[in-house]
Amino acid sequence: MTMLKERAMDMINNMPEEKLYYVVQLLESVDKLSENVEKGDKTPEQRALEDLQRFRKRSDVEIDYKAELAKAREEKYANID
């Protein structure tokens, strides 16, 4: 057994029972991620992101964000005085 595995086993053995649930959840999620990477499969989240990016359109209009912010602040706070 490697040093890293021994260290992990020692940590798990010394851990309270109620915290083991979180360790198991973490290990299962890491295992699923590594399976997807090895197979080249994409997770549902990755597929959803790709779908959103496919529908995203680039704008040709340049926006001056500082001017837009100044205008919005002027409109919002014009009547405070």
XYZ file of N, CA and C in Angstrom:
243
model
N 0.850 -1.172 0.000
C 0.000 0.000 0.000
C 0.898 1.239 0.000
N 0.532 2.204 -0.796
C 1.346 3.406 -0.875
C 1.141 4.273 0.367
N 2.037 5.199 0.534
C 1.961 6.098 1.689
C 0.681 6.926 1.648
N 0.288 7.339 0.464
C -0.918 8.160 0.337
C -2.162 7.375 0.736
N -2.241 6.113 0.304
C -3.388 5.278 0.680
C -3.391 5.002 2.178
N -2.212 4.747 2.748
C -2.127 4.515 4.185
C -2.585 5.743 4.960
N -2.168 6.904 4.501
C -2.560 8.148 5.173
C -4.072 8.346 5.095
N -4.649 8.067 3.914
C -6.094 8.202 3.740
C -6.839 7.217 4.640
N -6.361 5.995 4.715
C -7.013 4.988 5.559
C -6.929 5.374 7.034
N -5.793 5.915 7.465
C -5.654 6.362 8.844
C -6.633 7.488 9.156
N -6.763 8.423 8.224
C -7.694 9.539 8.430
C -9.124 9.033 8.523
N -9.482 8.084 7.662
C -10.838 7.537 7.674
C -11.079 6.749 8.956
N -10.105 5.977 9.394
C -10.256 5.188 10.621
C -10.422 6.073 11.849
N -9.800 7.237 11.861
C -9.882 8.135 13.013
C -11.078 9.083 12.951
N -11.803 9.066 11.855
C -12.908 10.001 11.657
C -14.180 9.514 12.374
N -14.950 10.437 12.954
C -16.222 10.047 13.570
C -17.188 9.487 12.523
N -18.054 8.601 12.970
C -18.974 7.896 12.072
C -19.887 8.848 11.300
N -20.353 9.918 11.945
C -21.294 10.829 11.276
C -20.647 11.615 10.136
N -19.342 11.735 10.119
C -18.668 12.453 9.040
C -18.319 11.549 7.865
N -18.409 10.258 8.050
C -18.076 9.322 6.973
C -19.037 9.443 5.796
N -20.270 9.844 6.054
C -21.241 10.031 4.981
C -20.697 11.012 3.944
N -20.109 12.094 4.394
C -19.590 13.111 3.490
C -18.380 12.603 2.708
N -17.574 11.805 3.343
C -16.418 11.224 2.658
C -16.880 10.295 1.546
N -17.888 9.470 1.849
C -18.418 8.545 0.846
C -19.011 9.321 -0.325
N -19.767 10.377 -0.043
C -20.354 11.191 -1.106
C -19.270 11.802 -1.982
N -18.236 12.299 -1.359
C -17.133 12.904 -2.091
C -16.436 11.877 -2.971
N -16.158 10.717 -2.413
C -15.485 9.672 -3.185
C -16.335 9.195 -4.361
N -17.648 9.082 -4.156
C -18.524 8.678 -5.256
C -18.535 9.714 -6.362
N -18.570 10.992 -6.009
C -18.591 12.030 -7.040
C -17.269 12.078 -7.790
N -16.159 11.892 -7.091
C -14.852 11.868 -7.749
C -14.756 10.667 -8.676
N -15.275 9.531 -8.239
C -15.244 8.321 -9.052
C -16.067 8.504 -10.328
N -17.241 9.120 -10.205
C -18.081 9.375 -11.389
C -17.386 10.317 -12.357
N -16.714 11.335 -11.827
C -16.004 12.268 -12.695
C -14.885 11.574 -13.450
N -14.150 10.721 -12.761
C -13.044 10.043 -13.432
C -13.563 9.054 -14.470
N -14.713 8.422 -14.237
C -15.301 7.530 -15.236
C -15.667 8.300 -16.488
N -16.268 9.472 -16.321
C -16.668 10.276 -17.473
C -15.470 10.760 -18.263
N -14.401 11.118 -17.586
C -13.211 11.605 -18.264
C -12.549 10.475 -19.041
N -12.478 9.292 -18.447
C -11.849 8.153 -19.105
C -12.629 7.725 -20.344
N -13.949 7.717 -20.250
C -14.780 7.303 -21.374
C -14.936 8.409 -22.412
N -14.690 9.620 -22.012
C -14.919 10.748 -22.900
C -16.370 11.207 -22.859
N -17.159 10.629 -21.955
C -18.557 11.035 -21.810
C -18.631 12.400 -21.161
N -19.708 13.085 -21.447
C -19.924 14.385 -20.839
C -21.039 14.270 -19.823
N -20.888 14.995 -18.738
C -21.921 15.001 -17.717
C -23.103 15.810 -18.231
N -24.281 15.622 -17.634
C -25.442 16.423 -18.048
C -25.189 17.923 -17.927
N -24.417 18.309 -16.927
C -24.107 19.729 -16.747
C -23.255 20.244 -17.896
N -22.291 19.437 -18.340
C -21.438 19.844 -19.450
C -22.241 19.945 -20.745
N -23.145 19.006 -20.956
C -23.992 19.057 -22.162
C -24.901 20.280 -22.139
N -25.456 20.597 -20.962
C -26.329 21.764 -20.846
C -25.554 23.051 -21.124
N -24.335 23.137 -20.622
C -23.512 24.320 -20.885
C -23.212 24.454 -22.364
N -22.893 23.362 -23.014
C -22.625 23.412 -24.455
C -23.866 23.855 -25.229
N -25.045 23.388 -24.820
C -26.284 23.816 -25.474
C -26.492 25.316 -25.314
N -26.262 25.825 -24.098
C -26.420 27.261 -23.872
C -25.430 28.066 -24.703
N -24.202 27.603 -24.779
C -23.197 28.320 -25.546
C -23.495 28.280 -27.037
N -24.125 27.227 -27.496
C -24.467 27.114 -28.914
C -25.515 28.165 -29.304
N -26.436 28.467 -28.376
C -27.481 29.441 -28.667
C -27.065 30.878 -28.380
N -25.938 31.041 -27.756
C -25.449 32.377 -27.427
C -24.995 33.084 -28.699
N -25.356 34.354 -28.813
C -24.985 35.131 -29.992
C -24.070 36.268 -29.583
N -23.112 36.527 -30.407
C -22.206 37.645 -30.180
C -22.842 38.916 -30.737
N -22.624 40.010 -30.050
C -23.163 41.287 -30.485
C -22.071 42.088 -31.196
N -22.461 42.759 -32.258
C -21.524 43.614 -32.980
C -21.477 45.019 -32.380
N -22.388 45.312 -31.471
C -22.490 46.637 -30.886
C -21.520 46.749 -29.716
N -20.706 47.797 -29.748
C -19.797 48.075 -28.641
C -20.568 48.820 -27.564
N -20.445 48.371 -26.330
C -21.143 48.996 -25.215
C -20.118 49.647 -24.298
N -20.361 50.918 -23.985
C -19.522 51.623 -23.031
C -20.141 51.420 -21.647
N -19.630 50.449 -20.933
C -20.225 50.062 -19.662
C -20.125 51.161 -18.610
N -19.054 51.914 -18.624
C -18.914 52.997 -17.647
C -19.953 54.089 -17.887
N -20.193 54.404 -19.154
C -21.209 55.405 -19.483
C -22.598 54.895 -19.119
N -22.868 53.625 -19.378
C -24.169 53.031 -19.027
C -24.377 53.075 -17.514
N -23.334 52.764 -16.757
C -23.436 52.782 -15.307
C -23.675 54.202 -14.802
N -22.959 55.163 -15.352
C -23.136 56.560 -14.941
C -24.551 57.034 -15.244
N -25.067 56.675 -16.391
C -26.430 57.058 -16.774
C -27.452 56.433 -15.829
N -27.280 55.152 -15.504
C -28.209 54.467 -14.611
C -28.172 55.076 -13.216
N -26.984 55.423 -12.742
C -26.873 56.048 -11.425
C -27.529 57.418 -11.418
N -27.326 58.173 -12.491
C -27.932 59.508 -12.588
C -29.451 59.408 -12.547
N -30.008 58.458 -13.283
C -31.473 58.271 -13.285
C -31.985 57.844 -11.913
N -31.264 56.928 -11.266
C -31.724 56.408 -9.996
C -31.613 57.410 -8.862
N -30.521 58.149 -8.828
C -30.260 59.035 -7.699
C -30.492 60.509 -8.016
N -31.141 60.844 -9.087
C -31.341 62.240 -9.483
C -32.220 62.991 -8.473
N -33.174 62.341 -7.862
C -34.147 63.022 -6.984
C -33.811 62.890 -5.506
N -32.618 62.490 -5.151
C -32.267 62.294 -3.750
C -32.104 63.627 -3.017
N -31.579 64.625 -3.680
C -31.335 65.908 -3.003
C -32.625 66.452 -2.533
